[in-house]
PDB file of N, CA and C in Angstrom:
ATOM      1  N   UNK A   1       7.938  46.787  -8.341  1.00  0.00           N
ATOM      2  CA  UNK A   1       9.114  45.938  -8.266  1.00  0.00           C
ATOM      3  C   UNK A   1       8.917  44.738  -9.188  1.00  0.00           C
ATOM      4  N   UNK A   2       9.927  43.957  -9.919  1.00  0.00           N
ATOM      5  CA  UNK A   2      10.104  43.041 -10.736  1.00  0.00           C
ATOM      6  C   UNK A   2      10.273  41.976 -10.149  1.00  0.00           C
ATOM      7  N   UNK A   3       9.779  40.901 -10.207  1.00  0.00           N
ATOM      8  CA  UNK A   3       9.633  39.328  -9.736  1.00  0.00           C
ATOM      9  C   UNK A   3      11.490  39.193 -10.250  1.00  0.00           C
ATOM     10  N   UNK A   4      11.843  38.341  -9.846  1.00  0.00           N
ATOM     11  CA  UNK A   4      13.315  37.711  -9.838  1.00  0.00           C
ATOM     12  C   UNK A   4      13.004  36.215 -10.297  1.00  0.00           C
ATOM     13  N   UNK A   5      13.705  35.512 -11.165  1.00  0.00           N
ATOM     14  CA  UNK A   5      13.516  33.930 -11.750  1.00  0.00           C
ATOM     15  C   UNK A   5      14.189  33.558 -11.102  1.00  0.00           C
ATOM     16  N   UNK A   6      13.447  32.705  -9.940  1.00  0.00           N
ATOM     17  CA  UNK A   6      14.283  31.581  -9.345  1.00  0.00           C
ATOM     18  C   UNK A   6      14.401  30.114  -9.979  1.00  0.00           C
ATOM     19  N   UNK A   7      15.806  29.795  -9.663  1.00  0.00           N
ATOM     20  CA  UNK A   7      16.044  28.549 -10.142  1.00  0.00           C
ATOM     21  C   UNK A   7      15.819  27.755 -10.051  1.00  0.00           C
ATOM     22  N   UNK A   8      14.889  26.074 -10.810  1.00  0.00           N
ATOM     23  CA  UNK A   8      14.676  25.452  -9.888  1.00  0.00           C
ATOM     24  C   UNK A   8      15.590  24.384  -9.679  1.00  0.00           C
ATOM     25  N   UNK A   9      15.163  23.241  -8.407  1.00  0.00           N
ATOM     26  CA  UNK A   9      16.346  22.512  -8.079  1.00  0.00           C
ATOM     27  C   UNK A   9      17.482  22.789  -7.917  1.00  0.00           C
ATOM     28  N   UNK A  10      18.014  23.530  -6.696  1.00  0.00           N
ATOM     29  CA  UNK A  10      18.951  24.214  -6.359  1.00  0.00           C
ATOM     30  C   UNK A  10      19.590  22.787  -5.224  1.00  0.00           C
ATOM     31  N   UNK A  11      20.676  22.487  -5.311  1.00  0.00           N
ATOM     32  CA  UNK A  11      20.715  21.539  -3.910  1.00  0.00           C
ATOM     33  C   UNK A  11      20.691  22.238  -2.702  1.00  0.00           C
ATOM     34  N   UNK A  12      19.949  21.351  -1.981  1.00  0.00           N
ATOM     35  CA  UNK A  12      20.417  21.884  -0.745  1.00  0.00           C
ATOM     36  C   UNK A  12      21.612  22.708  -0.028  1.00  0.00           C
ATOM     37  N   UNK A  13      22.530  22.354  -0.128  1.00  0.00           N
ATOM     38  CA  UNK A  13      23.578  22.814   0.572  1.00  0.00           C
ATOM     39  C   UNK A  13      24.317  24.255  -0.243  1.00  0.00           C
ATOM     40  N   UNK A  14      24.043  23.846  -1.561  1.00  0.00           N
ATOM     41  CA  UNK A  14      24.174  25.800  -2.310  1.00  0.00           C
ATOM     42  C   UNK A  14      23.153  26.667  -2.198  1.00  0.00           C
ATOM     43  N   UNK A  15      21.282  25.679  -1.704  1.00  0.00           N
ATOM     44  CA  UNK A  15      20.562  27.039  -1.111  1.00  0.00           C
ATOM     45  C   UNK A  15      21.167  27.477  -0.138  1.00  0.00           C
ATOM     46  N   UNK A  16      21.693  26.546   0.749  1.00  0.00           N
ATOM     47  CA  UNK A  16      21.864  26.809   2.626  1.00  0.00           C
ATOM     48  C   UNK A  16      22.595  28.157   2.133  1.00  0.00           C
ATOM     49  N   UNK A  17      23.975  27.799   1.510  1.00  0.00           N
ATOM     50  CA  UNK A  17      25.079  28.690   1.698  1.00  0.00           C
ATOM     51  C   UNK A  17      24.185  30.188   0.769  1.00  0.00           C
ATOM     52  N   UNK A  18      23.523  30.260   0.169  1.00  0.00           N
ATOM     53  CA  UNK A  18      22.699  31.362  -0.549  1.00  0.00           C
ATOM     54  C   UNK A  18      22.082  32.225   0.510  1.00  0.00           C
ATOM     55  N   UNK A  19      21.655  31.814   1.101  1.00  0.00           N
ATOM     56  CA  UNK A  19      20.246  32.033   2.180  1.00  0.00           C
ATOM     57  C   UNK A  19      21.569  32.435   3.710  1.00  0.00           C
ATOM     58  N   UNK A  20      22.556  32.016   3.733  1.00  0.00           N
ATOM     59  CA  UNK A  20      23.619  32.177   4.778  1.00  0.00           C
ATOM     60  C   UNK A  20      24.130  33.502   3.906  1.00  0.00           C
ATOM     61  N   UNK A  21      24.594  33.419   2.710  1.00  0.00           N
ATOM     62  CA  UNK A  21      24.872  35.157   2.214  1.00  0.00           C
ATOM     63  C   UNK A  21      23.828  36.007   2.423  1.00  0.00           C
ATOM     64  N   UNK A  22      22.954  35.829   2.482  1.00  0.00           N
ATOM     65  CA  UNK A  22      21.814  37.537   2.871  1.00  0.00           C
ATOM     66  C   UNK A  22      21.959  37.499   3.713  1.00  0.00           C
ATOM     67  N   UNK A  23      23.014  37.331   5.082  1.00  0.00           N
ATOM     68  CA  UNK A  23      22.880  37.580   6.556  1.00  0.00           C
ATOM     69  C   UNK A  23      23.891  38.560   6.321  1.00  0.00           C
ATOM     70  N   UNK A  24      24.737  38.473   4.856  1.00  0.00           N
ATOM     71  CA  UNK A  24      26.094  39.024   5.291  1.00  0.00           C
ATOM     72  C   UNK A  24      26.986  38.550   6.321  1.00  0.00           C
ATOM     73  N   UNK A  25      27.708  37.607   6.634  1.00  0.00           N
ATOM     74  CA  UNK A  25      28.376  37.411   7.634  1.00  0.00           C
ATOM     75  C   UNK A  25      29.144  38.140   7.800  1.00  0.00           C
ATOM     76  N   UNK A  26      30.078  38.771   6.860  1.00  0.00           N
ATOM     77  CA  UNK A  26      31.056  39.432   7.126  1.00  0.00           C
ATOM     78  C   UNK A  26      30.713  40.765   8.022  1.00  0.00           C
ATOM     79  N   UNK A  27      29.857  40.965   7.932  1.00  0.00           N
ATOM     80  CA  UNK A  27      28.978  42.619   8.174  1.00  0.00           C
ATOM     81  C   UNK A  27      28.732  42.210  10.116  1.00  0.00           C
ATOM     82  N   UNK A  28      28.181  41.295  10.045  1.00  0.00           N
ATOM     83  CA  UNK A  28      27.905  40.326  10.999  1.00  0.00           C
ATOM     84  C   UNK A  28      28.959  39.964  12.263  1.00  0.00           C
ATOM     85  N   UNK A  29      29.994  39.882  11.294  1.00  0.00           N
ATOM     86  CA  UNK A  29      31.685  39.628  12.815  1.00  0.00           C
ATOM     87  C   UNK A  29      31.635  40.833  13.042  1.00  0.00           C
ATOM     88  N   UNK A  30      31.375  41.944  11.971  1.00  0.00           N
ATOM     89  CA  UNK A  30      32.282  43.468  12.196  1.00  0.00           C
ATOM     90  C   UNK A  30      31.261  44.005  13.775  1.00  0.00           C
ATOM     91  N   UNK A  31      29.834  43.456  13.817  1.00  0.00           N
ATOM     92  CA  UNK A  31      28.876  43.851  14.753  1.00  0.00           C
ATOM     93  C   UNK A  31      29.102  43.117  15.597  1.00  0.00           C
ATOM     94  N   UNK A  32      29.671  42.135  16.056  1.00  0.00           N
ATOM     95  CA  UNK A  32      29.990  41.185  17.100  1.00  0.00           C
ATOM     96  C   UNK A  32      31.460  41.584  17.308  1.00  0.00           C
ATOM     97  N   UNK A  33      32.522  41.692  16.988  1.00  0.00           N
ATOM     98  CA  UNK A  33      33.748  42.360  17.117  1.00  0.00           C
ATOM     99  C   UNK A  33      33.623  44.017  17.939  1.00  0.00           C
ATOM    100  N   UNK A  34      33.014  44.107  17.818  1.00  0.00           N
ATOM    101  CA  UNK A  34      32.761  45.598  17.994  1.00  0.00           C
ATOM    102  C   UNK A  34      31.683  45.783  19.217  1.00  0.00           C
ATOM    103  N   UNK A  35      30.325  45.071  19.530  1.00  0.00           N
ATOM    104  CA  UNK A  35      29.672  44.646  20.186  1.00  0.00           C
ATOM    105  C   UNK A  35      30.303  43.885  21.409  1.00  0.00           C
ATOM    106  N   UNK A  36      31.593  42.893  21.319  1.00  0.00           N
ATOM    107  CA  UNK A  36      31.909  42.543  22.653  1.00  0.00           C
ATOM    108  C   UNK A  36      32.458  43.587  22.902  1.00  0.00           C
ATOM    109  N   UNK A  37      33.863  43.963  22.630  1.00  0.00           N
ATOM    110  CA  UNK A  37      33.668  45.152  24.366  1.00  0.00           C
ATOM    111  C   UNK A  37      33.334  45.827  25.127  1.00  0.00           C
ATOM    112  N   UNK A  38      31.779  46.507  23.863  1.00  0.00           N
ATOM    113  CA  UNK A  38      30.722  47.516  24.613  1.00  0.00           C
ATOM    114  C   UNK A  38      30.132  46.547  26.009  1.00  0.00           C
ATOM    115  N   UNK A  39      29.586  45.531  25.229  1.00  0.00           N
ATOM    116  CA  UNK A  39      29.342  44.714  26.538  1.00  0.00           C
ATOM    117  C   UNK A  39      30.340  44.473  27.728  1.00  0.00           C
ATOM    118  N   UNK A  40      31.680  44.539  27.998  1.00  0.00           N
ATOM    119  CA  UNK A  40      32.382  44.166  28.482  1.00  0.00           C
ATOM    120  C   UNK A  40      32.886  45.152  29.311  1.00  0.00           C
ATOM    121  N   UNK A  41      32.605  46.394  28.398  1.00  0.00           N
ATOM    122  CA  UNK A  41      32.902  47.545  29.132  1.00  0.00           C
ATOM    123  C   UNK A  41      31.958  48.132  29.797  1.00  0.00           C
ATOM    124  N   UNK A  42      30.926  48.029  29.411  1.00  0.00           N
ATOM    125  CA  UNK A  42      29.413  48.744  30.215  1.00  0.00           C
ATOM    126  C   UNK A  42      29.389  47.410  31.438  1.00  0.00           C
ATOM    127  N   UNK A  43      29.441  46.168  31.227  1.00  0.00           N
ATOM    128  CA  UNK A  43      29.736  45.323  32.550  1.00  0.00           C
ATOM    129  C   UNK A  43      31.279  45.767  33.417  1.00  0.00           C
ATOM    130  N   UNK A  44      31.865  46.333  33.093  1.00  0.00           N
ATOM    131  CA  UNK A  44      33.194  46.884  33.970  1.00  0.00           C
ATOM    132  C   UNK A  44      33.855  45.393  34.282  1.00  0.00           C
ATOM    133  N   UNK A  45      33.636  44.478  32.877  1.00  0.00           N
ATOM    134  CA  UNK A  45      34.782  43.299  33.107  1.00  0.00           C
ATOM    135  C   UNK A  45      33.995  42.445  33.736  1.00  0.00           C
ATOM    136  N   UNK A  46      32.806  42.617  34.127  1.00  0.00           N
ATOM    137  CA  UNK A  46      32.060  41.366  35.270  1.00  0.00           C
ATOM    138  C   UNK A  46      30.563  41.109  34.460  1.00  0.00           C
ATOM    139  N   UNK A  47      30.630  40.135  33.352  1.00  0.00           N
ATOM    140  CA  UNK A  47      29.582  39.975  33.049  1.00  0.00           C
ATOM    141  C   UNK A  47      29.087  38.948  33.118  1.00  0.00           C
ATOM    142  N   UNK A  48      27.780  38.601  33.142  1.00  0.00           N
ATOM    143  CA  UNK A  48      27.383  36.769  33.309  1.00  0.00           C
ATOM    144  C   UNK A  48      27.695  36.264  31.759  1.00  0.00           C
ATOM    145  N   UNK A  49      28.225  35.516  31.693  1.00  0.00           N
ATOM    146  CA  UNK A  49      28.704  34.965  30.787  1.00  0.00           C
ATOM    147  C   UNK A  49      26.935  34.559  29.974  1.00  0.00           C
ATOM    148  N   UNK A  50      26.000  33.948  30.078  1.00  0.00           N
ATOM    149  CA  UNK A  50      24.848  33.566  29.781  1.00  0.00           C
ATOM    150  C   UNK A  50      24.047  34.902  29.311  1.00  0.00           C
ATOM    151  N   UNK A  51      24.152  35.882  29.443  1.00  0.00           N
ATOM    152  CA  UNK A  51      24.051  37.378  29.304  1.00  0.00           C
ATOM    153  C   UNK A  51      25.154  37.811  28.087  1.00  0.00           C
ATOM    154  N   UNK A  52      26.299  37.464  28.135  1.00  0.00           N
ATOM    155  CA  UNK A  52      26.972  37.789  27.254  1.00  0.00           C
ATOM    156  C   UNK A  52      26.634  37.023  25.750  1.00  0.00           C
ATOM    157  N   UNK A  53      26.543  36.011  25.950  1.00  0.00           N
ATOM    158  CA  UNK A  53      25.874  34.873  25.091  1.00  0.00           C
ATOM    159  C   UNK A  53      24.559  35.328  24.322  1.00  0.00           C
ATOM    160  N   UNK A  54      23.981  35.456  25.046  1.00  0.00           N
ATOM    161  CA  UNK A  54      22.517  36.002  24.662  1.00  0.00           C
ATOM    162  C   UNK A  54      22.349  37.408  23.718  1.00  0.00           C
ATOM    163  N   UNK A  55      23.339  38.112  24.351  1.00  0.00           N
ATOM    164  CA  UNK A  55      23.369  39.730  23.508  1.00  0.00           C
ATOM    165  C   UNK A  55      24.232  39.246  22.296  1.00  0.00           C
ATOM    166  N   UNK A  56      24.971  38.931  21.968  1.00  0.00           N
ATOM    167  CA  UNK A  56      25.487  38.501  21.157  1.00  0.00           C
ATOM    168  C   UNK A  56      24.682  37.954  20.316  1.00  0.00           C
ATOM    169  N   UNK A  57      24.162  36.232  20.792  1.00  0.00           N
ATOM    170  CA  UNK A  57      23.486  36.151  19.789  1.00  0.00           C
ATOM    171  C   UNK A  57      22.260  36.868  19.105  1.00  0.00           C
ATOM    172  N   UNK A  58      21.818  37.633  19.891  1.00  0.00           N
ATOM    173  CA  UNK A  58      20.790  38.684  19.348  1.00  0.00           C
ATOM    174  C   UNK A  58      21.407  39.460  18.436  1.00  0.00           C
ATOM    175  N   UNK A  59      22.603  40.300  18.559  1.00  0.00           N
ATOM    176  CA  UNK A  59      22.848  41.354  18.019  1.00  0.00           C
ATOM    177  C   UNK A  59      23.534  40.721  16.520  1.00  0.00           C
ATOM    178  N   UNK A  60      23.877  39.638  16.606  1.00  0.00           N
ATOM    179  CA  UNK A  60      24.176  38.424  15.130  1.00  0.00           C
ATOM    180  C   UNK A  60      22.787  38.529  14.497  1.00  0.00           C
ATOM    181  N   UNK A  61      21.745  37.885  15.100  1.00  0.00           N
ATOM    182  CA  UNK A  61      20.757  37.497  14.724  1.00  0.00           C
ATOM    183  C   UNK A  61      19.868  39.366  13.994  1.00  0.00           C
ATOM    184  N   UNK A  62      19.713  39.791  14.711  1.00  0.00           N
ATOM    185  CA  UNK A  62      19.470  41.329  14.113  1.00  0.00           C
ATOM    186  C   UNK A  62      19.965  41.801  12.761  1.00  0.00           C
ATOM    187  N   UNK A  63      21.179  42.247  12.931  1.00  0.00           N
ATOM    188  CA  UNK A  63      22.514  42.037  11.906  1.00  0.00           C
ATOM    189  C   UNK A  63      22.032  41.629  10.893  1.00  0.00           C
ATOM    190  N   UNK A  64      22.230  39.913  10.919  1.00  0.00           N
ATOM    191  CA  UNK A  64      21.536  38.902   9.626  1.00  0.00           C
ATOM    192  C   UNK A  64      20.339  39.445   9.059  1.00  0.00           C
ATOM    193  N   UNK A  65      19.569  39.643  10.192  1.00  0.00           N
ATOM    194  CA  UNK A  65      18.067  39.959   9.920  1.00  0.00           C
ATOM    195  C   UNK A  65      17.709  41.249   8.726  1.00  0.00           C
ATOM    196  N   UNK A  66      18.602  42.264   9.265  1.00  0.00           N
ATOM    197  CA  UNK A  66      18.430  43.772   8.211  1.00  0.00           C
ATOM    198  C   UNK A  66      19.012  42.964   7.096  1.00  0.00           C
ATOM    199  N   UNK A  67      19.698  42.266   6.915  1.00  0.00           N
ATOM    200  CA  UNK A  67      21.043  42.422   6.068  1.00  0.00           C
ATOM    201  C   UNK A  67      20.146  41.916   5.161  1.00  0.00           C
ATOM    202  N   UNK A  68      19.352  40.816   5.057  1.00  0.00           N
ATOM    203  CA  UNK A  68      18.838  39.609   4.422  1.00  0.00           C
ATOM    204  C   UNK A  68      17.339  40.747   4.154  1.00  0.00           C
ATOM    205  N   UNK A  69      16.587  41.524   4.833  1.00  0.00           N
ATOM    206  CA  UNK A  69      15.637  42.268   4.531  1.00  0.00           C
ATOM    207  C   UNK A  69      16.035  43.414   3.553  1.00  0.00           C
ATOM    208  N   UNK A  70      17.186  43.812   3.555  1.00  0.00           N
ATOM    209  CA  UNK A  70      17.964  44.752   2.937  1.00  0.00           C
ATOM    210  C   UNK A  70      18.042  44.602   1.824  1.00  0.00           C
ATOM    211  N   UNK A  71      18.611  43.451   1.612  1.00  0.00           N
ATOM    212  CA  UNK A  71      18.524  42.762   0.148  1.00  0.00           C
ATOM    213  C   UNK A  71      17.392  42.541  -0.493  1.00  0.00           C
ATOM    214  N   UNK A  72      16.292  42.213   0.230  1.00  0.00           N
ATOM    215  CA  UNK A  72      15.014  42.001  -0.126  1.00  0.00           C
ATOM    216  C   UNK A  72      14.475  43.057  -1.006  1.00  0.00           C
ATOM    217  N   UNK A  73      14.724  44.397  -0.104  1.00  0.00           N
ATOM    218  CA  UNK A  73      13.548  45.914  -0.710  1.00  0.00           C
ATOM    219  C   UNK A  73      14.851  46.134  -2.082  1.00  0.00           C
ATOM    220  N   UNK A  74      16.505  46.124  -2.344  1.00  0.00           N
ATOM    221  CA  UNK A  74      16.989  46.531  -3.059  1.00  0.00           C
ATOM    222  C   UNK A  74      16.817  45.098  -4.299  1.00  0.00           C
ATOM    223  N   UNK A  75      16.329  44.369  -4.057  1.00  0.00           N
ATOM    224  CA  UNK A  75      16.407  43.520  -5.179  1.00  0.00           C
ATOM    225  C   UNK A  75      16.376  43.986  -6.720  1.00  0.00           C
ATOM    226  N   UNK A  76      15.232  44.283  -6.903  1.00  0.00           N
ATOM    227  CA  UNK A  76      15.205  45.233  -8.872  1.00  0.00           C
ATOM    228  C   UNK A  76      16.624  46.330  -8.611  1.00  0.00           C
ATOM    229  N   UNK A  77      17.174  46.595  -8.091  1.00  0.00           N
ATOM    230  CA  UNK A  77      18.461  47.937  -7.681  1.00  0.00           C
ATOM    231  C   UNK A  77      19.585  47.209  -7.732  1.00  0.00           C
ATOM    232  N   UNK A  78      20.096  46.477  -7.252  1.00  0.00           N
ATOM    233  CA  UNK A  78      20.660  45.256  -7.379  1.00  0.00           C
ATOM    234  C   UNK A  78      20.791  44.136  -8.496  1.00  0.00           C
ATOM    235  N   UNK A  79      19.790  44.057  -9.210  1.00  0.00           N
ATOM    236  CA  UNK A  79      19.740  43.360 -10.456  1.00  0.00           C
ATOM    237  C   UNK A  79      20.277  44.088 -11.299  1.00  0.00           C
ATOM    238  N   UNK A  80      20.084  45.140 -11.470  1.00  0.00           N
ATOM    239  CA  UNK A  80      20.596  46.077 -12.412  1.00  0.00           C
ATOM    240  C   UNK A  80      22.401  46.335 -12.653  1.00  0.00           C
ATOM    241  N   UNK A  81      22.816  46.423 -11.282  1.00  0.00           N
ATOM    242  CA  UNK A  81      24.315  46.743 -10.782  1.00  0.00           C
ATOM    243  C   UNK A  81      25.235  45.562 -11.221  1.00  0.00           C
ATOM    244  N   UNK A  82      26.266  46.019 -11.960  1.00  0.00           N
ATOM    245  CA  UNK A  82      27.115  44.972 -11.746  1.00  0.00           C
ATOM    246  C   UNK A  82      27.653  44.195 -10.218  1.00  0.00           C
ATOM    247  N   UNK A  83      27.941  45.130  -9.639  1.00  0.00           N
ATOM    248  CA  UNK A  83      28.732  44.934  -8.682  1.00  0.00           C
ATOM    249  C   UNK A  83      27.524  43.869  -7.388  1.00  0.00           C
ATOM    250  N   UNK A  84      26.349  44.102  -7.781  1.00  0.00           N
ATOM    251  CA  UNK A  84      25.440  43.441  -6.812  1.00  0.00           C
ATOM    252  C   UNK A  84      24.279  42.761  -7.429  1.00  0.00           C
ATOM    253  N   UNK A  85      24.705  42.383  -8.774  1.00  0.00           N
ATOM    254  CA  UNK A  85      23.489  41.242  -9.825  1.00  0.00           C
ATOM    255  C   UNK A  85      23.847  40.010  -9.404  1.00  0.00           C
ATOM    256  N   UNK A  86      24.794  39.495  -8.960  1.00  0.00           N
ATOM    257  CA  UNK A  86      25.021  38.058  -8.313  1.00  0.00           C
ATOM    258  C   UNK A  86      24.923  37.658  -7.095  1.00  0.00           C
ATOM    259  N   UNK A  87      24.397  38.475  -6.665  1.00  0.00           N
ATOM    260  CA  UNK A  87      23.954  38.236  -5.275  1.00  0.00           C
ATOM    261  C   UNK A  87      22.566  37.780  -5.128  1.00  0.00           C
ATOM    262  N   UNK A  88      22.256  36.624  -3.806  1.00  0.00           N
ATOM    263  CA  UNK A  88      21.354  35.809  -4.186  1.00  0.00           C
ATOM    264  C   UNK A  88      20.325  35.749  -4.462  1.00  0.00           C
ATOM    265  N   UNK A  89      19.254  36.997  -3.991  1.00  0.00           N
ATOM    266  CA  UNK A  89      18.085  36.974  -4.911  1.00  0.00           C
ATOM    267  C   UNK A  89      18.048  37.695  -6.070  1.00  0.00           C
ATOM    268  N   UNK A  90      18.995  39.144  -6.505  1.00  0.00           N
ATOM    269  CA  UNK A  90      18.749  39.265  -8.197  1.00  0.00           C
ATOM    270  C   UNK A  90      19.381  38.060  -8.873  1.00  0.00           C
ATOM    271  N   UNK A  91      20.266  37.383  -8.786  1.00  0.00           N
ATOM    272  CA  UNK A  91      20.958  36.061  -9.018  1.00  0.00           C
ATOM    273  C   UNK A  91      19.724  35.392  -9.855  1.00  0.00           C
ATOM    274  N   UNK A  92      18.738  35.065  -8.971  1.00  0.00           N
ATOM    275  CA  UNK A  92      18.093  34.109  -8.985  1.00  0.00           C
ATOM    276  C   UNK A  92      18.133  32.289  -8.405  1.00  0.00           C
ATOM    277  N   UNK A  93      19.060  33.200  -7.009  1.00  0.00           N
ATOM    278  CA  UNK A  93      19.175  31.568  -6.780  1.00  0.00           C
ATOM    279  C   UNK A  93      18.502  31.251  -5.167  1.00  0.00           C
ATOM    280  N   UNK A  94      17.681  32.384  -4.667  1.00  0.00           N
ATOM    281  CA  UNK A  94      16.836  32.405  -4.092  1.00  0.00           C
ATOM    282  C   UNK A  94      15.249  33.452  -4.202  1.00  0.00           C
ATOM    283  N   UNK A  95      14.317  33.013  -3.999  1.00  0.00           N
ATOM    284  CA  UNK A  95      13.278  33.814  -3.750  1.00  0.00           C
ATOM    285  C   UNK A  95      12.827  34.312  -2.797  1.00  0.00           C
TER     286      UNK A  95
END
């Protein structure tokens, strides 16, 4: 695999939002959209709310997790592609 040139002096707040794209958010509602009613329905409508909370944020947090590792192993695959060279680590605007 090929090292990626990261940029330096990135501000803060365009790493944040960089490092917030490898979670994929969008990918992210579609698993939480889809994820509450299983919960809702396997509780038959009666769930502890603190339980509901919790799976959720796990199943966000998971989600993010592949999404952002995902990107990681396709990086040199991704650099190459139009459609996925600007994305943030072939980019180069994270390492």
């Amino acid at each position: 695999m090929s090292a990626v040139n990261v940029s330096p002096r990135v501000a803060p707040a365009i790493l944040l939002r960089e490092y917030f794209q490898l979670t994929k958010p969008t990918i992210v509602m579609l698993m939480l959209v889809t994820g509450l009613p299983a919960i809702l329905m396997a509780g038959k409508g009666h769930v502890d709310p603190v339980v509901l909370v919790m799976a959720l944020v796990g199943t966000a947090m998971a989600a993010g997790a592949a999404s952002a590792l995902n990107q990681f192993w396709d990086r040199d695959i991704d650099a190459v592609m139009d459609r996925t060279s600007k994305r943030p680590i072939p980019g180069g605007h994270v390492g």
